[in-house]
Short mmCIF file of C-alpha atoms and ligand atoms in Angstrom, two decimals:
data_model
loop_
_atom_site.label_atom_id
_atom_site.label_comp_id
_atom_site.label_asym_id
_atom_site.label_seq_id
_atom_site.Cartn_x
_atom_site.Cartn_y
_atom_site.Cartn_z
CA UNK A 1 40.99 -101.86 1.38
CA UNK A 2 43.04 -98.81 2.87
CA UNK A 3 41.11 -95.59 2.89
CA UNK A 4 42.23 -92.94 0.59
CA UNK A 5 43.64 -90.15 2.46
CA UNK A 6 43.45 -86.53 0.87
CA UNK A 7 44.50 -83.04 2.13
CA UNK A 8 42.15 -81.43 4.55
CA UNK A 9 39.61 -79.07 2.51
CA UNK A 10 40.81 -75.66 2.09
CA UNK A 11 44.53 -76.52 2.18
CA UNK A 12 47.17 -76.66 -0.60
CA UNK A 13 50.05 -78.63 -1.45
CA UNK A 14 53.12 -77.03 -3.18
CA UNK A 15 54.73 -79.70 -5.63
CA UNK A 16 58.55 -79.58 -6.23
CA UNK A 17 57.85 -78.21 -9.69
CA UNK A 18 56.16 -75.15 -8.36
CA UNK A 19 58.06 -74.27 -5.27
CA UNK A 20 60.43 -71.80 -7.21
CA UNK A 21 57.14 -69.51 -7.48
CA UNK A 22 56.78 -69.49 -3.78
CA UNK A 23 60.33 -68.89 -3.12
CA UNK A 24 60.52 -66.24 -5.75
CA UNK A 25 57.62 -64.33 -3.76
CA UNK A 26 59.34 -64.79 -0.31
CA UNK A 27 62.64 -63.76 -1.65
CA UNK A 28 61.12 -60.52 -2.86
CA UNK A 29 59.58 -60.11 0.48
CA UNK A 30 62.67 -60.48 2.46
CA UNK A 31 64.65 -58.09 -0.16
CA UNK A 32 62.06 -55.52 0.02
CA UNK A 33 61.64 -55.64 3.84
CA UNK A 34 65.30 -55.41 4.31
CA UNK A 35 65.35 -52.18 1.90
CA UNK A 36 63.03 -50.59 4.47
CA UNK A 37 64.86 -51.77 7.57
CA UNK A 38 62.65 -54.45 8.55
CA UNK A 39 64.03 -57.45 10.24
CA UNK A 40 62.27 -60.94 10.43
CA UNK A 41 60.25 -61.96 13.64
CA UNK A 42 59.15 -65.56 14.25
CA UNK A 43 56.51 -66.84 16.64
CA UNK A 44 54.64 -69.96 17.30
CA UNK A 45 51.79 -71.37 14.98
CA UNK A 46 49.60 -71.60 17.98
CA UNK A 47 49.17 -69.32 21.09
CA UNK A 48 46.70 -69.12 23.87
CA UNK A 49 43.29 -68.55 22.56
CA UNK A 50 42.79 -65.44 24.77
CA UNK A 51 45.33 -63.58 22.69
CA UNK A 52 43.29 -63.72 19.69
CA UNK A 53 39.92 -63.04 21.49
CA UNK A 54 41.28 -59.88 23.04
CA UNK A 55 43.68 -58.82 20.00
CA UNK A 56 41.55 -59.55 16.88
CA UNK A 57 38.31 -58.93 18.75
CA UNK A 58 35.61 -61.04 20.08
CA UNK A 59 33.00 -59.66 17.76
CA UNK A 60 34.78 -60.30 14.61
CA UNK A 61 33.99 -63.16 12.16
CA UNK A 62 37.43 -64.39 12.64
CA UNK A 63 37.11 -65.09 16.47
CA UNK A 64 33.14 -65.70 16.45
CA UNK A 65 33.31 -68.24 13.60
CA UNK A 66 36.75 -69.07 12.00
CA UNK A 67 39.40 -69.98 14.76
CA UNK A 68 40.85 -73.51 14.98
CA UNK A 69 40.68 -73.75 18.74
CA UNK A 70 41.19 -76.82 20.82
CA UNK A 71 42.32 -78.00 24.13
CA UNK A 72 45.63 -79.43 24.57
CA UNK A 73 46.60 -82.31 26.55
CA UNK A 74 47.11 -80.12 29.50
CA UNK A 75 43.44 -78.85 29.07
CA UNK A 76 44.70 -75.26 27.91
CA UNK A 77 42.64 -73.60 25.17
CA UNK A 78 45.05 -72.80 22.31
CA UNK A 79 44.37 -71.64 18.84
CA UNK A 80 46.29 -71.83 15.42
CA UNK A 81 47.13 -68.22 14.58
CA UNK A 82 44.46 -66.72 12.38
CA UNK A 83 46.83 -63.95 11.43
CA UNK A 84 50.32 -62.44 12.70
CA UNK A 85 49.58 -58.97 14.29
CA UNK A 86 48.29 -60.02 17.87
CA UNK A 87 51.30 -62.59 18.06
CA UNK A 88 53.70 -59.96 16.83
CA UNK A 89 52.61 -57.53 19.61
CA UNK A 90 52.78 -60.45 22.17
CA UNK A 91 56.30 -61.01 21.27
CA UNK A 92 57.32 -57.49 21.72
CA UNK A 93 55.52 -57.28 25.01
CA UNK A 94 56.98 -60.41 26.31
CA UNK A 95 60.66 -59.53 25.19
CA UNK A 96 60.40 -55.85 26.36
CA UNK A 97 60.86 -54.67 22.81
CA UNK A 98 58.87 -51.66 23.14
CA UNK A 99 61.43 -50.33 25.79
CA UNK A 100 64.28 -50.50 23.23
CA UNK A 101 65.02 -48.57 19.90
CA UNK A 102 62.00 -47.33 18.21
CA UNK A 103 60.44 -47.36 15.63
CA UNK A 104 60.63 -50.99 15.81
CA UNK A 105 60.02 -52.80 12.35
CA UNK A 106 59.58 -56.41 11.94
CA UNK A 107 58.25 -58.62 9.08
CA UNK A 108 57.10 -62.19 8.85
CA UNK A 109 56.20 -64.89 6.45
CA UNK A 110 53.80 -67.29 8.14
CA UNK A 111 51.04 -69.96 7.75
CA UNK A 112 47.71 -68.81 9.10
CA UNK A 113 44.51 -70.73 9.91
CA UNK A 114 40.84 -69.68 9.51
CA UNK A 115 37.74 -71.95 9.44
CA UNK A 116 36.23 -70.31 6.24
CA UNK A 117 34.17 -71.65 3.38
CA UNK A 118 36.93 -72.55 0.87
CA UNK A 119 36.38 -70.65 -2.32
CA UNK A 120 38.68 -68.88 -5.05
CA UNK A 121 41.49 -67.20 -3.00
CA UNK A 122 40.06 -68.36 0.08
CA UNK A 123 41.61 -71.20 2.17
CA UNK A 124 41.65 -72.57 5.61
CA UNK A 125 45.41 -72.70 5.72
CA UNK A 126 47.05 -70.04 3.80
CA UNK A 127 50.17 -67.99 4.07
CA UNK A 128 51.04 -64.29 4.85
CA UNK A 129 53.91 -61.87 4.22
CA UNK A 130 53.38 -59.35 6.82
CA UNK A 131 55.17 -56.32 8.19
CA UNK A 132 54.62 -54.21 11.38
CA UNK A 133 56.04 -50.82 12.52
CA UNK A 134 55.55 -49.79 16.39
CA UNK A 135 56.20 -46.55 18.11
CA UNK A 136 55.32 -43.87 15.47
CA UNK A 137 51.90 -41.88 15.54
CA UNK A 138 53.19 -40.04 12.43
CA UNK A 139 51.36 -40.19 9.11
CA UNK A 140 54.58 -40.80 7.46
CA UNK A 141 54.82 -44.16 9.23
CA UNK A 142 51.38 -45.01 7.55
CA UNK A 143 53.05 -43.83 4.31
CA UNK A 144 56.05 -45.98 4.67
CA UNK A 145 53.96 -49.25 5.38
CA UNK A 146 51.78 -48.49 2.28
CA UNK A 147 54.89 -47.84 0.42
CA UNK A 148 56.48 -51.00 1.42
CA UNK A 149 53.37 -53.04 0.49
CA UNK A 150 53.35 -51.22 -2.99
CA UNK A 151 57.06 -51.83 -3.35
CA UNK A 152 56.71 -55.47 -2.75
CA UNK A 153 53.82 -55.76 -5.32
CA UNK A 154 55.90 -53.79 -7.90
CA UNK A 155 58.97 -55.96 -7.11
CA UNK A 156 56.77 -58.94 -8.03
CA UNK A 157 55.94 -57.18 -11.50
CA UNK A 158 52.39 -56.79 -10.25
CA UNK A 159 51.27 -53.35 -11.68
CA UNK A 160 47.61 -52.24 -12.16
CA UNK A 161 46.65 -53.10 -8.48
CA UNK A 162 44.17 -50.69 -6.93
CA UNK A 163 44.89 -49.17 -3.52
CA UNK A 164 41.99 -48.32 -1.51
CA UNK A 165 42.51 -46.34 1.70
CA UNK A 166 40.13 -44.93 4.38
CA UNK A 167 40.42 -43.54 7.89
CA UNK A 168 38.27 -45.22 10.67
CA UNK A 169 39.08 -42.67 13.27
CA UNK A 170 39.99 -43.02 16.76
CA UNK A 171 37.83 -44.11 19.88
CA UNK A 172 36.83 -40.31 20.40
CA UNK A 173 35.34 -39.74 16.94
CA UNK A 174 34.03 -43.21 16.76
CA UNK A 175 31.57 -42.53 19.81
CA UNK A 176 29.40 -40.34 17.61
CA UNK A 177 29.78 -42.73 14.68
CA UNK A 178 28.65 -45.61 16.90
CA UNK A 179 25.68 -43.59 17.82
CA UNK A 180 24.87 -42.79 14.08
CA UNK A 181 25.37 -46.34 13.05
CA UNK A 182 23.08 -47.90 16.00
CA UNK A 183 20.34 -45.43 15.24
CA UNK A 184 20.61 -46.53 11.36
CA UNK A 185 20.83 -50.26 11.97
CA UNK A 186 18.07 -50.36 14.70
CA UNK A 187 15.43 -49.15 12.26
CA UNK A 188 16.29 -52.50 10.12
CA UNK A 189 17.47 -54.77 13.11
CA UNK A 190 14.75 -57.49 12.35
CA UNK A 191 16.35 -57.91 8.86
CA UNK A 192 19.82 -58.32 10.10
CA UNK A 193 21.65 -61.89 10.57
CA UNK A 194 21.55 -63.11 14.08
CA UNK A 195 25.31 -62.55 14.64
CA UNK A 196 24.96 -58.75 13.48
CA UNK A 197 21.85 -58.31 15.75
CA UNK A 198 24.17 -59.36 18.50
CA UNK A 199 26.76 -56.84 17.28
CA UNK A 200 24.33 -53.92 17.30
CA UNK A 201 24.74 -53.00 20.84
CA UNK A 202 28.52 -54.14 21.38
CA UNK A 203 30.20 -53.03 18.06
CA UNK A 204 27.82 -51.72 15.27
CA UNK A 205 30.94 -51.19 12.87
CA UNK A 206 31.18 -54.91 12.55
CA UNK A 207 27.97 -55.21 10.84
CA UNK A 208 29.61 -53.18 7.95
CA UNK A 209 32.00 -55.94 7.31
CA UNK A 210 29.25 -58.98 7.29
CA UNK A 211 29.42 -61.31 4.53
CA UNK A 212 25.73 -62.18 4.46
CA UNK A 213 24.13 -60.60 1.26
CA UNK A 214 21.13 -58.99 3.38
CA UNK A 215 23.48 -57.27 5.84
CA UNK A 216 25.77 -56.15 3.05
CA UNK A 217 22.79 -54.49 1.36
CA UNK A 218 21.54 -52.69 4.54
CA UNK A 219 25.21 -51.69 5.32
CA UNK A 220 25.70 -50.19 1.74
CA UNK A 221 23.54 -47.18 2.92
CA UNK A 222 24.94 -46.81 6.35
CA UNK A 223 26.46 -43.35 7.50
CA UNK A 224 30.26 -43.41 6.61
CA UNK A 225 32.97 -42.74 9.21
CA UNK A 226 34.83 -40.05 7.18
CA UNK A 227 31.88 -37.95 8.16
CA UNK A 228 32.40 -38.17 11.84
CA UNK A 229 36.42 -37.77 12.03
CA UNK A 230 37.73 -35.64 14.84
CA UNK A 231 40.02 -32.63 13.74
CA UNK A 232 43.23 -34.72 14.65
CA UNK A 233 42.18 -37.75 12.83
CA UNK A 234 41.06 -35.68 9.57
CA UNK A 235 44.49 -33.94 9.87
CA UNK A 236 46.40 -37.34 10.00
CA UNK A 237 44.53 -38.58 7.14
CA UNK A 238 45.14 -35.50 5.00
CA UNK A 239 48.91 -35.61 5.81
CA UNK A 240 48.95 -39.21 4.73
CA UNK A 241 47.28 -38.68 1.48
CA UNK A 242 49.84 -35.77 0.65
CA UNK A 243 52.48 -38.05 1.47
CA UNK A 244 51.29 -40.73 -0.67
CA UNK A 245 50.89 -38.26 -3.53
CA UNK A 246 54.58 -36.93 -2.86
CA UNK A 247 55.65 -40.62 -3.16
CA UNK A 248 53.83 -41.03 -6.34
CA UNK A 249 51.63 -43.81 -5.05
CA UNK A 250 48.09 -43.41 -6.71
CA UNK A 251 45.19 -44.50 -4.30
CA UNK A 252 41.41 -44.08 -4.10
CA UNK A 253 39.59 -43.12 -0.97
CA UNK A 254 36.96 -45.82 -0.29
CA UNK A 255 34.86 -44.86 2.88
CA UNK A 256 33.39 -48.18 2.93
CA UNK A 257 36.72 -49.94 4.00
CA UNK A 258 36.33 -51.19 7.68
CA UNK A 259 38.58 -54.41 7.69
CA UNK A 260 37.52 -57.64 9.28
CA UNK A 261 39.56 -57.31 12.51
CA UNK A 262 38.74 -55.07 15.58
CA UNK A 263 42.16 -53.62 16.43
CA UNK A 264 42.12 -50.79 13.71
CA UNK A 265 42.24 -47.03 14.29
CA UNK A 266 42.80 -44.17 11.67
CA UNK A 267 44.25 -45.58 8.47
CA UNK A 268 43.11 -48.71 6.84
CA UNK A 269 43.99 -49.80 3.14
CA UNK A 270 43.32 -52.75 0.85
CA UNK A 271 45.44 -53.59 -2.41
CA UNK A 272 42.91 -55.34 -4.86
CA UNK A 273 43.55 -56.95 -8.19
CA UNK A 274 40.81 -55.54 -10.41
CA UNK A 275 40.56 -58.67 -12.49
CA UNK A 276 39.73 -61.17 -10.01
CA UNK A 277 38.42 -58.76 -7.33
CA UNK A 278 40.73 -60.35 -4.58
CA UNK A 279 42.37 -58.34 -2.03
CA UNK A 280 45.88 -59.17 -2.13
CA UNK A 281 47.03 -57.21 0.81
CA UNK A 282 45.32 -55.54 3.66
CA UNK A 283 46.42 -53.54 6.66
CA UNK A 284 46.12 -50.25 8.88
CA UNK A 285 47.04 -48.58 12.06
CA UNK A 286 46.09 -50.09 15.50
CA UNK A 287 47.17 -47.55 18.15
CA UNK A 288 45.16 -49.45 20.86
CA UNK A 289 46.08 -52.81 20.39
CA UNK A 290 49.27 -52.85 22.69
CA UNK A 291 47.25 -51.29 25.60
CA UNK A 292 44.64 -53.82 24.91
CA UNK A 293 47.06 -56.90 25.31
CA UNK A 294 49.27 -55.21 28.00
CA UNK A 295 46.80 -53.28 29.96
CA UNK A 296 49.33 -50.48 30.83
CA UNK A 297 51.67 -49.54 27.82
CA UNK A 298 50.69 -47.13 25.00
CA UNK A 299 52.57 -47.95 21.79
CA UNK A 300 51.18 -47.01 18.35
CA UNK A 301 51.28 -49.80 15.92
CA UNK A 302 50.50 -50.38 12.13
CA UNK A 303 51.25 -52.88 9.48
CA UNK A 304 49.95 -54.97 6.65
CA UNK A 305 49.79 -58.55 5.51
CA UNK A 306 49.72 -59.93 2.00
CA UNK A 307 48.15 -63.29 1.04
CA UNK A 308 50.77 -65.54 -0.65
CA UNK A 309 48.21 -68.10 -2.26
CA UNK A 310 46.46 -64.99 -3.81
CA UNK A 311 49.68 -63.76 -5.27
CA UNK A 312 50.70 -67.00 -6.72
CA UNK A 313 47.31 -67.24 -8.28
CA UNK A 314 47.31 -63.62 -9.69
CA UNK A 315 51.01 -64.07 -11.00
CA UNK A 316 50.13 -67.22 -12.75
CA UNK A 317 47.28 -65.63 -14.51
CA UNK A 318 49.35 -62.77 -15.75
CA UNK A 319 52.23 -64.97 -16.61
CA UNK A 320 54.62 -63.36 -14.47
CA UNK A 321 56.69 -66.32 -13.35
CA UNK A 322 59.82 -66.49 -15.71
CA UNK A 323 60.90 -69.66 -17.13
CA UNK A 324 63.60 -71.31 -15.05
CA UNK A 325 67.12 -70.67 -16.65
CA UNK A 326 69.17 -73.90 -17.46
CA UNK A 327 71.65 -74.37 -14.80
CA UNK A 328 74.07 -76.94 -13.54
CA UNK A 329 75.55 -80.03 -14.99
CA UNK A 330 74.57 -83.71 -15.87
CA UNK A 331 77.20 -86.11 -15.86
CA UNK A 332 76.41 -89.00 -17.76
CA UNK A 333 78.22 -92.33 -17.43
CA UNK A 334 78.22 -94.80 -20.53
CA UNK A 335 79.02 -98.13 -19.15
CA UNK A 336 79.82 -99.31 -15.72
CA UNK A 337 83.39 -98.58 -15.55
CA UNK A 338 82.82 -94.98 -16.38
CA UNK A 339 80.77 -94.55 -13.16
CA UNK A 340 83.63 -93.81 -10.72
CA UNK A 341 84.75 -91.00 -12.76
CA UNK A 342 81.37 -89.52 -13.47
CA UNK A 343 80.74 -89.59 -9.60
CA UNK A 344 84.04 -87.97 -8.85
CA UNK A 345 83.43 -85.19 -11.32
CA UNK A 346 79.80 -84.48 -9.98
CA UNK A 347 81.35 -84.43 -6.44
CA UNK A 348 83.99 -81.80 -7.41
CA UNK A 349 81.25 -79.80 -9.02
CA UNK A 350 78.82 -79.66 -6.15
CA UNK A 351 81.99 -78.85 -3.89
CA UNK A 352 82.34 -75.60 -6.08
CA UNK A 353 78.76 -74.94 -5.55
CA UNK A 354 77.45 -76.12 -8.86
CA UNK A 355 74.26 -78.40 -9.26
CA UNK A 356 75.44 -81.75 -10.52
CA UNK A 357 73.53 -84.93 -11.15
CA UNK A 358 74.44 -88.50 -12.29
CA UNK A 359 72.35 -91.51 -13.36
CA UNK A 360 70.69 -93.35 -10.37
CA UNK A 361 68.38 -95.52 -12.51
CA UNK A 362 70.76 -97.48 -14.78
CA UNK A 363 69.60 -95.72 -17.95
CA UNK A 364 70.81 -96.01 -21.43
CA UNK A 365 72.86 -92.71 -22.74
CA UNK A 366 70.12 -91.70 -24.48
CA UNK A 367 67.58 -91.85 -21.65
CA UNK A 368 70.16 -90.03 -19.37
CA UNK A 369 70.24 -87.13 -22.04
CA UNK A 370 66.49 -86.89 -21.94
CA UNK A 371 66.76 -86.67 -18.02
CA UNK A 372 69.26 -84.05 -18.37
CA UNK A 373 67.13 -81.85 -20.86
CA UNK A 374 64.08 -82.47 -18.80
CA UNK A 375 65.62 -81.12 -15.48
CA UNK A 376 67.08 -77.99 -17.06
CA UNK A 377 70.79 -78.96 -16.91
CA UNK A 378 72.84 -76.36 -18.73
CA UNK A 379 75.89 -78.64 -19.54
CA UNK A 380 76.04 -82.43 -20.12
CA UNK A 381 79.31 -84.38 -19.91
CA UNK A 382 79.44 -87.84 -21.30
CA UNK A 383 82.09 -90.08 -19.62
CA UNK A 384 82.71 -93.54 -21.27
CA UNK A 385 85.59 -96.05 -21.56
CA UNK A 386 87.37 -93.62 -24.25
CA UNK A 387 87.09 -90.67 -21.73
CA UNK A 388 88.46 -92.55 -18.77
CA UNK A 389 91.43 -93.85 -20.97
CA UNK A 390 92.27 -90.39 -22.53
CA UNK A 391 91.51 -88.57 -19.43
CA UNK A 392 89.76 -85.83 -21.73
CA UNK A 393 86.04 -85.26 -21.73
CA UNK A 394 83.65 -82.90 -24.02
CA UNK A 395 81.34 -80.71 -22.20
CA UNK A 396 78.20 -80.11 -24.21
CA UNK A 397 76.28 -76.73 -23.82
CA UNK A 398 72.50 -77.22 -23.68
CA UNK A 399 71.82 -73.76 -24.22
CA UNK A 400 73.12 -73.80 -27.65
CA UNK A 401 76.88 -72.75 -26.99
CA UNK A 402 79.97 -74.33 -28.50
CA UNK A 403 80.88 -77.46 -27.08
CA UNK A 404 84.41 -77.61 -25.29
CA UNK A 405 86.95 -80.11 -24.46
CA UNK A 406 88.75 -80.26 -21.07
CA UNK A 407 91.06 -82.71 -18.92
CA UNK A 408 88.84 -84.79 -16.64
CA UNK A 409 90.73 -83.76 -13.62
CA UNK A 410 90.21 -80.05 -14.55
CA UNK A 411 86.77 -80.66 -15.52
CA UNK A 412 84.94 -79.13 -12.51
CA UNK A 413 87.10 -76.06 -12.58
CA UNK A 414 86.62 -75.43 -16.49
CA UNK A 415 82.98 -75.66 -16.04
CA UNK A 416 83.05 -73.37 -13.20
CA UNK A 417 84.82 -70.70 -15.26
CA UNK A 418 82.34 -71.41 -17.88
CA UNK A 419 79.20 -71.01 -15.50
CA UNK A 420 80.89 -67.80 -13.93
CA UNK A 421 81.30 -66.18 -17.51
CA UNK A 422 77.83 -67.16 -18.28
CA UNK A 423 76.52 -65.45 -15.20
CA UNK A 424 78.41 -62.32 -15.92
CA UNK A 425 76.97 -62.11 -19.36
P1 LIG B 1 43.62 -59.70 6.71
O1 LIG B 1 42.94 -58.61 5.88
O2 LIG B 1 42.66 -60.53 7.58
O3 LIG B 1 44.60 -58.74 7.60
O4 LIG B 1 44.52 -60.62 5.86
C1 LIG B 1 45.46 -60.00 5.04
C2 LIG B 1 45.54 -60.87 3.49
O5 LIG B 1 45.76 -62.35 3.91
C3 LIG B 1 44.27 -60.47 2.91
O6 LIG B 1 44.28 -59.54 2.15
C4 LIG B 1 44.25 -61.95 1.86
O7 LIG B 1 45.22 -61.48 0.85
C5 LIG B 1 45.02 -63.01 2.90
N1 LIG B 1 43.91 -63.85 3.49
C6 LIG B 1 43.23 -63.62 4.52
N2 LIG B 1 42.30 -64.54 4.67
C7 LIG B 1 42.57 -65.70 3.77
C8 LIG B 1 42.18 -66.86 3.46
N3 LIG B 1 41.11 -67.42 4.18
N4 LIG B 1 42.69 -67.50 2.32
C9 LIG B 1 43.75 -66.96 1.59
N5 LIG B 1 44.27 -65.72 1.98
C10 LIG B 1 43.58 -64.99 2.98
C11 LIG B 1 45.32 -59.46 8.64
O8 LIG B 1 45.51 -60.59 8.66
C12 LIG B 1 46.13 -58.39 9.50
N6 LIG B 1 46.82 -59.06 10.44
C13 LIG B 1 46.94 -57.43 8.65
C14 LIG B 1 47.64 -56.43 9.30
C15 LIG B 1 49.05 -56.44 9.59
N7 LIG B 1 47.36 -55.32 9.70
C16 LIG B 1 48.11 -54.72 10.52
N8 LIG B 1 49.12 -55.50 10.46
#
């Protein structure tokens, strides 16, 4: 017997009846990005492993535990992208974009891969809408990126989403903070998980983001970075807060946000759905990433990414997906002799940009009408011997409007006029 093949664990299929929900979110992402002057960037699904080791950081969970890494047939180590930021920077460096017009603004809609334990809102293949901005150190850039994410959520009808922000400082103020963290965690080192014990010397901030319950509990009472910020970072954070206030964007300061990726400096933020507790979008500033990847250039960067599966889930829970409006035309043929006329009318309609379907199943008129109704056709035209003979057809409005009569040869144009007037209403 053939083996039953199922989708890999932690992946999702999007069925034809649901894909409009994804398209609605993706369309909103493109529309809102365009409003802020961001243009789409595309990059490969896999990159050389080193890009993520250096970009995302080799003490992060993402790099240490979650990457889909393999050798290709040429013995090169490649990795399915676990996120988009490192790739976006790689693209800009490789194509010299940082030498062009600044600020540089780009957005992407991508699949991403992390070998995580699948659970509610957490998958092994997931999708992100992300936006990145390069070249500006100004806190106004931080405000703009947060405003873009916030506008996107609003565009989807997602209100009542909490925005939490924090500043995790620059390498300067982090020196003292790392020392304080090391001292705090060293006193309880035996209780930490093995990975975190390894992080103690190299990157103690990573312990704050560990998912193990014991490390989490110890981390809850650790010193917070906000108490260690240098004057410049403090100023930057204060100006950002004032600019968010001015934009009417409400937020809470959460000194415990550290984020799961190593590249962040100064501002970090997360948008959280209070009902599910899921982080819908997260991001921040990463002023050291370009230098980390390039070795020479210093270009500020910042951005965010939103998880599309989570957005679909929360929007379903909140009933935010509209019922699809009826549209298009079903052209029913009654008897074989009517088939050519029905096909011609459907062809004419499609040429005018109107969705048109005809029977492909040799169904009775009643069954064809049922199909037209189930597929949400707005108009139905029934063509039989009489109609072919008289050259005149009746167009039935499935949305309850009055039926109307038209010449078969003018049918497509008449229906087009009716569709246009409906759309204007
Ligand atoms: P991240 O917080 O790792 O940030 O991911 C961003 C969003 O992707 C999360 O808030 C969540 O909605 C979604 N997400 C992450 N992992 C999963 C998963 N396993 N299953 C489902 N959804 C998930 C980044 O990726 C950064 N590159 C964001 C960024 C852009 N920072 C600056 N620029």
